Amino acid sequence: MTDAPAPLIATTDERLVDDGMRWCAAVGATPQLAHDLTGVRRAWRTAAAVVVGEDLVEEIAGAALPRREHVLVVAHDPDRWWPTAVALGATAVCRAGDEDRAVELLSAALDGTGEACVVSVVGGAGGAGASTLTAALGLAARRRHLRPLVVDADPLGGGLDLVLGAERAEGVRWEDFGATRGRLDAASLADVLPARDGVSHLAWAREGPRRLPQSWSAVLSAAVRAYDLVAVDVPRHLDDAGIEIIGRSVLTLVVVPEEIAAVAATRHLLVAVRRGAPAVGLVSVRRPSGIGPTAVADALELPVLARVRPDRRVRGAVDRGHGPRRSRSLRRVAGTVLDALGLEP
């Protein structure tokens, strides 16, 4: 990831300048300084965050600058300055002594982009191929020079790292976040997760119980700030965590074999999925003498975004540690999904 632009400190108050320099040092940044409106105008659009002293708030608010994120007003009496801060587009007003709050806001501004596209993948029936499609999405994103992370949230699955052929890659697994509390740094998360062929993954340890740690939501939030695509293999038994994951997803893909029994099973699953997912689409899996994608879409009253043609070579490739990267069908399907999401190279 590229380095973020520097924060901007806008004030004539030397004490606030000293405070701001200390806050920026705490998040590893060297700020720009502006003592008047002219200096603020020059850096307003490009600064990672803007710390405004109460001495310049009214002048800057009256200058009709473009709205932007990550503006912090520092004042001796925050209640007095809230109306002006709102006009300026500030996200917070705090006292100079509220160092923890200021550092938290600066850290949020500097910590990743916060723009990752989260996609959930759920099997409509057992063995539908949700894990393989999740891996294929990560590989397709990497071919587009994006930063992908694939997440294994299914404790009863075979292991997403095995599908990728990356079970021996060094890095942290879910169990390593058991003692984690509070907000996670996005860049640090990206540094410690294992990766293969440019695709980072978060999976289960080979041994021991498989339970999502209490910090899983904070881990996912950090991942959203660190990557461009986060694809999550969600278990069919949708517990509270699974419901929340699909609720945070831009799109939930339900993988359905083109068989009557699989469609019947998927219909029951969709009752829970539709309650939480902002958008749902089907990926059908061709079966010999199957009912076809049109019948699947009609029965489930959802569009089939793409159709997987089973490739017998994929299973052997996965067993040999090559992953699904050589499957033309999966590559095409994953590309179709990324196109639908607007994830261009």
mmCIF file of C-alpha atoms in Angstrom:
data_model
loop_
_atom_site.group_PDB
_atom_site.id
_atom_site.type_symbol
_atom_site.label_atom_id
_atom_site.label_comp_id
_atom_site.label_asym_id
_atom_site.label_seq_id
_atom_site.Cartn_x
_atom_site.Cartn_y
_atom_site.Cartn_z
ATOM 1 C CA MET A 1 0.000 0.000 0.000
ATOM 2 C CA THR A 2 1.121 3.507 -0.695
ATOM 3 C CA ASP A 3 1.833 5.946 2.081
ATOM 4 C CA ALA A 4 -1.083 8.173 3.014
ATOM 5 C CA PRO A 5 -0.854 11.951 2.503
ATOM 6 C CA ALA A 6 0.225 13.966 5.530
ATOM 7 C CA PRO A 7 -2.304 15.442 7.971
ATOM 8 C CA LEU A 8 -2.789 19.213 8.093
ATOM 9 C CA ILE A 9 -2.728 21.314 11.283
ATOM 10 C CA ALA A 10 -4.484 24.648 10.765
ATOM 11 C CA THR A 11 -4.008 27.134 13.611
ATOM 12 C CA THR A 12 -1.978 30.096 14.845
ATOM 13 C CA ASP A 13 -1.968 28.661 18.361
ATOM 14 C CA GLU A 14 1.570 27.412 19.050
ATOM 15 C CA ARG A 15 0.358 25.216 21.898
ATOM 16 C CA LEU A 16 -2.080 23.462 19.569
ATOM 17 C CA VAL A 17 0.707 23.078 17.008
ATOM 18 C CA ASP A 18 2.782 21.294 19.651
ATOM 19 C CA ASP A 19 -0.179 19.092 20.598
ATOM 20 C CA GLY A 20 -0.936 18.306 16.960
ATOM 21 C CA MET A 21 2.676 17.405 16.242
ATOM 22 C CA ARG A 22 2.619 15.014 19.185
ATOM 23 C CA TRP A 23 -0.644 13.414 18.058
ATOM 24 C CA CYS A 24 0.659 12.943 14.540
ATOM 25 C CA ALA A 25 3.885 11.434 15.865
ATOM 26 C CA ALA A 26 1.765 8.915 17.777
ATOM 27 C CA VAL A 27 0.299 7.656 14.480
ATOM 28 C CA GLY A 28 3.603 7.815 12.628
ATOM 29 C CA ALA A 29 2.889 10.911 10.510
ATOM 30 C CA THR A 30 4.617 14.243 9.948
ATOM 31 C CA PRO A 31 1.983 16.988 9.489
ATOM 32 C CA GLN A 32 1.804 20.031 7.274
ATOM 33 C CA LEU A 33 1.189 23.381 8.987
ATOM 34 C CA ALA A 34 -1.072 26.228 7.878
ATOM 35 C CA HIS A 35 -1.426 29.497 9.794
ATOM 36 C CA ASP A 36 -4.013 31.133 7.540
ATOM 37 C CA LEU A 37 -6.787 30.404 5.040
ATOM 38 C CA THR A 38 -4.422 30.546 2.072
ATOM 39 C CA GLY A 39 -2.333 27.725 3.494
ATOM 40 C CA VAL A 40 -5.451 25.725 4.313
ATOM 41 C CA ARG A 41 -6.754 26.066 0.744
ATOM 42 C CA ARG A 42 -3.534 24.629 -0.693
ATOM 43 C CA ALA A 43 -3.701 21.412 1.334
ATOM 44 C CA TRP A 44 -7.413 21.057 2.028
ATOM 45 C CA ARG A 45 -8.180 18.447 -0.648
ATOM 46 C CA THR A 46 -5.025 16.346 -0.361
ATOM 47 C CA ALA A 47 -4.392 16.162 3.389
ATOM 48 C CA ALA A 48 -5.141 12.813 5.043
ATOM 49 C CA ALA A 49 -6.858 14.658 7.910
ATOM 50 C CA VAL A 50 -7.301 18.288 8.993
ATOM 51 C CA VAL A 51 -6.948 19.481 12.586
ATOM 52 C CA VAL A 52 -8.460 22.952 12.918
ATOM 53 C CA GLY A 53 -7.903 25.231 15.902
ATOM 54 C CA GLU A 54 -10.792 27.317 17.196
ATOM 55 C CA ASP A 55 -8.948 30.461 16.119
ATOM 56 C CA LEU A 56 -9.450 29.589 12.424
ATOM 57 C CA VAL A 57 -12.732 27.670 12.514
ATOM 58 C CA GLU A 58 -15.053 30.531 11.576
ATOM 59 C CA GLU A 59 -12.808 31.776 8.772
ATOM 60 C CA ILE A 60 -12.439 28.312 7.229
ATOM 61 C CA ALA A 61 -16.152 27.510 7.624
ATOM 62 C CA GLY A 62 -17.015 30.765 5.858
ATOM 63 C CA ALA A 63 -14.708 30.017 2.937
ATOM 64 C CA ALA A 64 -17.097 27.437 1.431
ATOM 65 C CA LEU A 65 -14.366 24.840 0.932
ATOM 66 C CA PRO A 66 -15.431 21.459 -0.534
ATOM 67 C CA ARG A 67 -16.778 18.967 1.978
ATOM 68 C CA ARG A 68 -14.270 16.309 2.990
ATOM 69 C CA GLU A 69 -13.776 13.564 5.538
ATOM 70 C CA HIS A 70 -11.560 13.486 8.619
ATOM 71 C CA VAL A 71 -11.845 17.087 9.858
ATOM 72 C CA LEU A 72 -11.273 17.577 13.607
ATOM 73 C CA VAL A 73 -11.892 20.850 15.432
ATOM 74 C CA VAL A 74 -9.966 21.456 18.669
ATOM 75 C CA ALA A 75 -11.481 23.984 21.084
ATOM 76 C CA HIS A 76 -11.462 24.908 24.770
ATOM 77 C CA ASP A 77 -15.296 24.834 24.819
ATOM 78 C CA PRO A 78 -16.441 22.173 22.318
ATOM 79 C CA ASP A 79 -20.183 22.809 22.866
ATOM 80 C CA ARG A 80 -19.801 26.388 21.687
ATOM 81 C CA TRP A 81 -18.176 25.401 18.410
ATOM 82 C CA TRP A 82 -20.391 22.505 17.317
ATOM 83 C CA PRO A 83 -22.674 24.541 14.974
ATOM 84 C CA THR A 84 -19.640 26.014 13.198
ATOM 85 C CA ALA A 85 -17.911 22.643 13.103
ATOM 86 C CA VAL A 86 -20.989 21.081 11.505
ATOM 87 C CA ALA A 87 -20.985 23.815 8.859
ATOM 88 C CA LEU A 88 -17.336 23.006 8.208
ATOM 89 C CA GLY A 89 -18.060 19.288 7.881
ATOM 90 C CA ALA A 90 -16.053 18.261 10.939
ATOM 91 C CA THR A 91 -16.522 14.753 12.259
ATOM 92 C CA ALA A 92 -15.642 15.675 15.849
ATOM 93 C CA VAL A 93 -14.881 18.559 18.210
ATOM 94 C CA CYS A 94 -12.607 17.820 21.144
ATOM 95 C CA ARG A 95 -10.562 19.609 23.764
ATOM 96 C CA ALA A 96 -6.825 20.000 23.419
ATOM 97 C CA GLY A 97 -6.353 17.692 26.410
ATOM 98 C CA ASP A 98 -8.385 14.886 24.823
ATOM 99 C CA GLU A 99 -5.327 13.241 23.329
ATOM 100 C CA ASP A 100 -6.744 9.715 23.096
ATOM 101 C CA ARG A 101 -9.702 10.893 21.022
ATOM 102 C CA ALA A 102 -7.530 12.967 18.707
ATOM 103 C CA VAL A 103 -5.090 10.122 18.122
ATOM 104 C CA GLU A 104 -7.978 7.716 17.448
ATOM 105 C CA LEU A 105 -9.431 10.025 14.787
ATOM 106 C CA LEU A 106 -6.050 10.590 13.139
ATOM 107 C CA SER A 107 -5.369 6.871 13.167
ATOM 108 C CA ALA A 108 -8.679 6.193 11.432
ATOM 109 C CA ALA A 109 -7.827 8.737 8.728
ATOM 110 C CA LEU A 110 -4.385 7.284 8.090
ATOM 111 C CA ASP A 111 -5.235 3.603 8.475
ATOM 112 C CA GLY A 112 -6.055 2.274 5.012
ATOM 113 C CA THR A 113 -8.669 3.319 2.514
ATOM 114 C CA GLY A 114 -11.860 1.939 4.075
ATOM 115 C CA GLU A 115 -13.174 1.121 0.606
ATOM 116 C CA ALA A 116 -12.904 -2.659 0.288
ATOM 117 C CA CYS A 117 -15.737 -4.511 -1.399
ATOM 118 C CA VAL A 118 -16.961 -7.317 0.876
ATOM 119 C CA VAL A 119 -18.532 -10.349 -0.814
ATOM 120 C CA SER A 120 -20.024 -13.310 1.041
ATOM 121 C CA VAL A 121 -20.194 -16.741 -0.566
ATOM 122 C CA VAL A 122 -22.610 -19.349 0.817
ATOM 123 C CA GLY A 123 -23.290 -22.868 -0.420
ATOM 124 C CA GLY A 124 -26.968 -23.466 -1.037
ATOM 125 C CA ALA A 125 -26.344 -27.154 -0.429
ATOM 126 C CA GLY A 126 -23.493 -29.195 0.953
ATOM 127 C CA GLY A 127 -20.552 -29.555 -1.427
ATOM 128 C CA ALA A 128 -21.790 -26.821 -3.766
ATOM 129 C CA GLY A 129 -18.314 -25.324 -4.121
ATOM 130 C CA ALA A 130 -18.523 -22.111 -2.078
ATOM 131 C CA SER A 131 -14.933 -22.394 -0.844
ATOM 132 C CA THR A 132 -13.591 -22.949 -4.347
ATOM 133 C CA LEU A 133 -15.498 -19.932 -5.676
ATOM 134 C CA THR A 134 -14.253 -17.793 -2.771
ATOM 135 C CA ALA A 135 -10.673 -18.714 -3.659
ATOM 136 C CA ALA A 136 -11.346 -18.043 -7.343
ATOM 137 C CA LEU A 137 -12.608 -14.544 -6.516
ATOM 138 C CA GLY A 138 -9.349 -13.784 -4.720
ATOM 139 C CA LEU A 139 -7.257 -15.070 -7.631
ATOM 140 C CA ALA A 140 -9.320 -13.111 -10.157
ATOM 141 C CA ALA A 141 -8.922 -9.916 -8.129
ATOM 142 C CA ARG A 142 -5.174 -10.396 -8.008
ATOM 143 C CA ARG A 143 -5.039 -10.803 -11.788
ATOM 144 C CA ARG A 144 -6.645 -7.360 -11.938
ATOM 145 C CA HIS A 145 -3.839 -6.009 -9.729
ATOM 146 C CA LEU A 146 -6.188 -5.515 -6.792
ATOM 147 C CA ARG A 147 -5.420 -6.388 -3.160
ATOM 148 C CA PRO A 148 -7.585 -9.399 -2.242
ATOM 149 C CA LEU A 149 -8.208 -11.170 1.034
ATOM 150 C CA VAL A 150 -10.164 -14.419 1.247
ATOM 151 C CA VAL A 151 -11.607 -15.325 4.645
ATOM 152 C CA ASP A 152 -12.633 -18.775 5.854
ATOM 153 C CA ALA A 153 -15.513 -18.276 8.284
ATOM 154 C CA ASP A 154 -16.839 -21.830 7.964
ATOM 155 C CA PRO A 155 -15.538 -23.930 10.879
ATOM 156 C CA LEU A 156 -16.879 -27.141 9.329
ATOM 157 C CA GLY A 157 -15.253 -26.656 5.936
ATOM 158 C CA GLY A 158 -12.132 -28.364 4.683
ATOM 159 C CA GLY A 159 -10.096 -25.165 4.877
ATOM 160 C CA LEU A 160 -9.778 -22.297 2.433
ATOM 161 C CA ASP A 161 -5.999 -22.387 2.752
ATOM 162 C CA LEU A 162 -6.050 -25.978 1.471
ATOM 163 C CA VAL A 163 -8.125 -24.908 -1.515
ATOM 164 C CA LEU A 164 -5.503 -22.267 -2.306
ATOM 165 C CA GLY A 165 -2.638 -24.689 -1.729
ATOM 166 C CA ALA A 166 -1.369 -22.312 0.955
ATOM 167 C CA GLU A 167 -1.727 -24.303 4.160
ATOM 168 C CA ARG A 168 2.023 -24.020 4.811
ATOM 169 C CA ALA A 169 2.200 -20.266 4.288
ATOM 170 C CA GLU A 170 3.514 -18.422 7.319
ATOM 171 C CA GLY A 171 1.225 -16.009 9.109
ATOM 172 C CA VAL A 172 -1.551 -15.744 11.661
ATOM 173 C CA ARG A 173 -4.755 -17.787 11.793
ATOM 174 C CA TRP A 174 -8.103 -17.145 13.451
ATOM 175 C CA GLU A 175 -6.970 -18.579 16.779
ATOM 176 C CA ASP A 176 -4.197 -15.980 17.010
ATOM 177 C CA PHE A 177 -6.811 -13.223 17.449
ATOM 178 C CA GLY A 178 -8.264 -14.816 20.581
ATOM 179 C CA ALA A 179 -6.705 -12.248 22.915
ATOM 180 C CA THR A 180 -7.189 -9.249 20.624
ATOM 181 C CA ARG A 181 -9.217 -6.353 22.013
ATOM 182 C CA GLY A 182 -10.272 -3.049 20.493
ATOM 183 C CA ARG A 183 -9.501 -1.565 17.115
ATOM 184 C CA LEU A 184 -6.947 -3.270 14.838
ATOM 185 C CA ASP A 185 -4.472 -1.468 12.610
ATOM 186 C CA ALA A 186 -5.167 -2.283 8.954
ATOM 187 C CA ALA A 187 -1.567 -2.129 7.780
ATOM 188 C CA SER A 188 -0.432 -4.376 10.629
ATOM 189 C CA LEU A 189 -3.141 -6.916 9.785
ATOM 190 C CA ALA A 190 -2.024 -7.040 6.163
ATOM 191 C CA ASP A 191 1.570 -7.575 7.310
ATOM 192 C CA VAL A 192 0.822 -10.653 9.433
ATOM 193 C CA LEU A 193 -1.724 -12.547 7.321
ATOM 194 C CA PRO A 194 -0.353 -15.371 5.151
ATOM 195 C CA ALA A 195 -0.474 -15.028 1.384
ATOM 196 C CA ARG A 196 0.224 -16.998 -1.753
ATOM 197 C CA ASP A 197 0.481 -15.591 -5.264
ATOM 198 C CA GLY A 198 -0.603 -12.191 -3.980
ATOM 199 C CA VAL A 199 -3.809 -13.491 -2.358
ATOM 200 C CA SER A 200 -3.913 -13.031 1.416
ATOM 201 C CA HIS A 201 -6.014 -15.433 3.422
ATOM 202 C CA LEU A 202 -7.371 -15.797 6.922
ATOM 203 C CA ALA A 203 -8.106 -19.425 7.757
ATOM 204 C CA TRP A 204 -8.292 -21.896 10.618
ATOM 205 C CA ALA A 205 -5.416 -23.654 12.303
ATOM 206 C CA ARG A 206 -5.035 -27.314 11.371
ATOM 207 C CA GLU A 207 -5.542 -28.483 14.955
ATOM 208 C CA GLY A 208 -7.729 -27.381 17.823
ATOM 209 C CA PRO A 209 -11.311 -26.084 18.107
ATOM 210 C CA ARG A 210 -12.697 -23.859 15.393
ATOM 211 C CA ARG A 211 -14.584 -20.906 16.784
ATOM 212 C CA LEU A 212 -14.532 -17.334 15.585
ATOM 213 C CA PRO A 213 -12.843 -15.198 18.266
ATOM 214 C CA GLN A 214 -14.755 -12.381 19.921
ATOM 215 C CA SER A 215 -12.595 -9.962 17.959
ATOM 216 C CA TRP A 216 -13.738 -11.274 14.558
ATOM 217 C CA SER A 217 -15.769 -8.136 13.815
ATOM 218 C CA ALA A 218 -12.757 -5.879 14.510
ATOM 219 C CA VAL A 219 -10.626 -8.137 12.303
ATOM 220 C CA LEU A 220 -13.118 -7.791 9.452
ATOM 221 C CA SER A 221 -13.254 -4.009 9.925
ATOM 222 C CA ALA A 222 -9.467 -3.803 9.668
ATOM 223 C CA ALA A 223 -9.538 -6.025 6.582
ATOM 224 C CA VAL A 224 -11.985 -3.651 4.896
ATOM 225 C CA ARG A 225 -9.477 -0.839 5.387
ATOM 226 C CA ALA A 226 -6.493 -2.894 4.221
ATOM 227 C CA TYR A 227 -7.730 -4.569 1.030
ATOM 228 C CA ASP A 228 -9.688 -3.894 -2.156
ATOM 229 C CA LEU A 229 -11.725 -7.105 -2.066
ATOM 230 C CA VAL A 230 -12.641 -9.215 0.965
ATOM 231 C CA ALA A 231 -14.330 -12.488 -0.044
ATOM 232 C CA VAL A 232 -15.758 -14.504 2.862
ATOM 233 C CA ASP A 233 -16.674 -18.186 2.808
ATOM 234 C CA VAL A 234 -19.735 -18.136 5.101
ATOM 235 C CA PRO A 235 -21.154 -21.357 6.597
ATOM 236 C CA ARG A 236 -24.619 -22.570 5.598
ATOM 237 C CA HIS A 237 -25.621 -22.738 9.280
ATOM 238 C CA LEU A 238 -26.012 -18.978 9.594
ATOM 239 C CA ASP A 239 -25.313 -18.020 13.198
ATOM 240 C CA ASP A 240 -25.189 -14.440 14.498
ATOM 241 C CA ALA A 241 -21.712 -13.897 13.061
ATOM 242 C CA GLY A 242 -22.749 -15.237 9.655
ATOM 243 C CA ILE A 243 -25.799 -12.957 9.566
ATOM 244 C CA GLU A 244 -23.658 -9.948 10.442
ATOM 245 C CA ILE A 245 -21.059 -10.831 7.795
ATOM 246 C CA ILE A 246 -23.614 -11.013 4.998
ATOM 247 C CA GLY A 247 -25.161 -7.814 6.351
ATOM 248 C CA ARG A 248 -21.820 -6.066 5.849
ATOM 249 C CA SER A 249 -21.382 -7.464 2.350
ATOM 250 C CA VAL A 250 -22.047 -5.560 -0.841
ATOM 251 C CA LEU A 251 -23.178 -8.833 -2.417
ATOM 252 C CA THR A 252 -23.953 -12.321 -1.124
ATOM 253 C CA LEU A 253 -23.449 -15.115 -3.635
ATOM 254 C CA VAL A 254 -25.393 -18.327 -3.080
ATOM 255 C CA VAL A 255 -23.883 -21.289 -4.932
ATOM 256 C CA VAL A 256 -26.584 -23.710 -6.116
ATOM 257 C CA PRO A 257 -26.118 -27.020 -7.948
ATOM 258 C CA GLU A 258 -28.722 -27.360 -10.710
ATOM 259 C CA GLU A 259 -30.589 -30.135 -8.917
ATOM 260 C CA ILE A 260 -34.081 -30.208 -7.429
ATOM 261 C CA ALA A 261 -32.889 -31.274 -3.971
ATOM 262 C CA ALA A 262 -30.223 -28.550 -3.908
ATOM 263 C CA VAL A 263 -32.780 -25.914 -4.924
ATOM 264 C CA ALA A 264 -35.102 -27.080 -2.152
ATOM 265 C CA ALA A 265 -32.299 -26.795 0.406
ATOM 266 C CA THR A 266 -31.333 -23.366 -0.919
ATOM 267 C CA ARG A 267 -34.895 -22.102 -0.571
ATOM 268 C CA HIS A 268 -34.744 -22.655 3.185
ATOM 269 C CA LEU A 269 -31.329 -21.002 3.430
ATOM 270 C CA LEU A 270 -32.515 -17.933 1.520
ATOM 271 C CA VAL A 271 -35.114 -17.151 4.176
ATOM 272 C CA ALA A 272 -32.277 -16.239 6.554
ATOM 273 C CA VAL A 273 -29.995 -14.762 3.891
ATOM 274 C CA ARG A 274 -32.606 -12.353 2.570
ATOM 275 C CA ARG A 275 -33.258 -10.980 6.057
ATOM 276 C CA GLY A 276 -29.712 -9.675 6.350
ATOM 277 C CA ALA A 277 -28.115 -9.360 2.927
ATOM 278 C CA PRO A 278 -28.343 -6.043 1.043
ATOM 279 C CA ALA A 279 -28.069 -7.878 -2.301
ATOM 280 C CA VAL A 280 -28.228 -11.570 -3.210
ATOM 281 C CA GLY A 281 -27.293 -13.326 -6.439
ATOM 282 C CA LEU A 282 -27.076 -16.952 -7.504
ATOM 283 C CA VAL A 283 -24.178 -18.843 -9.005
ATOM 284 C CA SER A 284 -25.510 -22.083 -10.437
ATOM 285 C CA VAL A 285 -23.411 -25.203 -10.880
ATOM 286 C CA ARG A 286 -24.097 -27.270 -13.963
ATOM 287 C CA ARG A 287 -25.061 -30.887 -13.385
ATOM 288 C CA PRO A 288 -25.457 -33.686 -15.944
ATOM 289 C CA SER A 289 -29.177 -33.968 -16.699
ATOM 290 C CA GLY A 290 -29.733 -31.073 -14.292
ATOM 291 C CA ILE A 291 -32.643 -28.639 -14.347
ATOM 292 C CA GLY A 292 -30.590 -25.749 -15.797
ATOM 293 C CA PRO A 293 -29.975 -22.163 -14.600
ATOM 294 C CA THR A 294 -33.324 -20.781 -15.768
ATOM 295 C CA ALA A 295 -35.253 -23.236 -13.652
ATOM 296 C CA VAL A 296 -33.016 -22.443 -10.666
ATOM 297 C CA ALA A 297 -33.630 -18.718 -11.047
ATOM 298 C CA ASP A 298 -37.378 -19.188 -11.457
ATOM 299 C CA ALA A 299 -37.660 -21.487 -8.458
ATOM 300 C CA LEU A 300 -35.670 -19.194 -6.166
ATOM 301 C CA GLU A 301 -36.884 -15.898 -7.664
ATOM 302 C CA LEU A 302 -33.348 -14.552 -7.935
ATOM 303 C CA PRO A 303 -31.064 -13.863 -10.897
ATOM 304 C CA VAL A 304 -28.319 -16.311 -11.822
ATOM 305 C CA LEU A 305 -25.274 -14.072 -12.171
ATOM 306 C CA ALA A 306 -22.994 -16.795 -13.509
ATOM 307 C CA ARG A 307 -22.867 -20.521 -14.187
ATOM 308 C CA VAL A 308 -20.018 -22.827 -13.207
ATOM 309 C CA ARG A 309 -19.176 -25.671 -15.519
ATOM 310 C CA PRO A 310 -17.575 -28.378 -13.366
ATOM 311 C CA ASP A 311 -13.991 -29.148 -14.259
ATOM 312 C CA ARG A 312 -12.778 -32.545 -13.094
ATOM 313 C CA ARG A 313 -9.220 -31.254 -13.160
ATOM 314 C CA VAL A 314 -9.894 -28.715 -10.388
ATOM 315 C CA ARG A 315 -10.192 -31.326 -7.656
ATOM 316 C CA GLY A 316 -6.902 -32.910 -8.680
ATOM 317 C CA ALA A 317 -5.227 -29.499 -8.923
ATOM 318 C CA VAL A 318 -6.396 -28.637 -5.398
ATOM 319 C CA ASP A 319 -5.136 -31.971 -4.077
ATOM 320 C CA ARG A 320 -1.722 -31.224 -5.625
ATOM 321 C CA GLY A 321 -1.627 -27.759 -4.039
ATOM 322 C CA HIS A 322 -2.216 -25.783 -7.233
ATOM 323 C CA GLY A 323 -5.618 -24.408 -6.260
ATOM 324 C CA PRO A 324 -8.394 -23.515 -8.728
ATOM 325 C CA ARG A 325 -6.299 -21.050 -10.714
ATOM 326 C CA ARG A 326 -6.254 -23.225 -13.864
ATOM 327 C CA SER A 327 -10.025 -23.573 -14.223
ATOM 328 C CA ARG A 328 -11.275 -21.472 -17.125
ATOM 329 C CA SER A 329 -14.868 -21.778 -15.927
ATOM 330 C CA LEU A 330 -14.100 -20.509 -12.438
ATOM 331 C CA ARG A 331 -11.952 -17.739 -13.864
ATOM 332 C CA ARG A 332 -14.809 -16.645 -16.097
ATOM 333 C CA VAL A 333 -17.364 -16.797 -13.283
ATOM 334 C CA ALA A 334 -15.144 -14.863 -10.877
ATOM 335 C CA GLY A 335 -14.494 -12.256 -13.565
ATOM 336 C CA THR A 336 -18.225 -11.871 -14.149
ATOM 337 C CA VAL A 337 -18.786 -11.255 -10.429
ATOM 338 C CA LEU A 338 -15.993 -8.681 -10.238
ATOM 339 C CA ASP A 339 -17.402 -6.936 -13.307
ATOM 340 C CA ALA A 340 -20.822 -6.791 -11.662
ATOM 341 C CA LEU A 341 -19.203 -5.228 -8.592
ATOM 342 C CA GLY A 342 -17.393 -2.650 -10.692
ATOM 343 C CA LEU A 343 -13.944 -3.861 -9.624
ATOM 344 C CA GLU A 344 -11.862 -2.865 -12.602
ATOM 345 C CA PRO A 345 -8.118 -3.544 -12.943
#
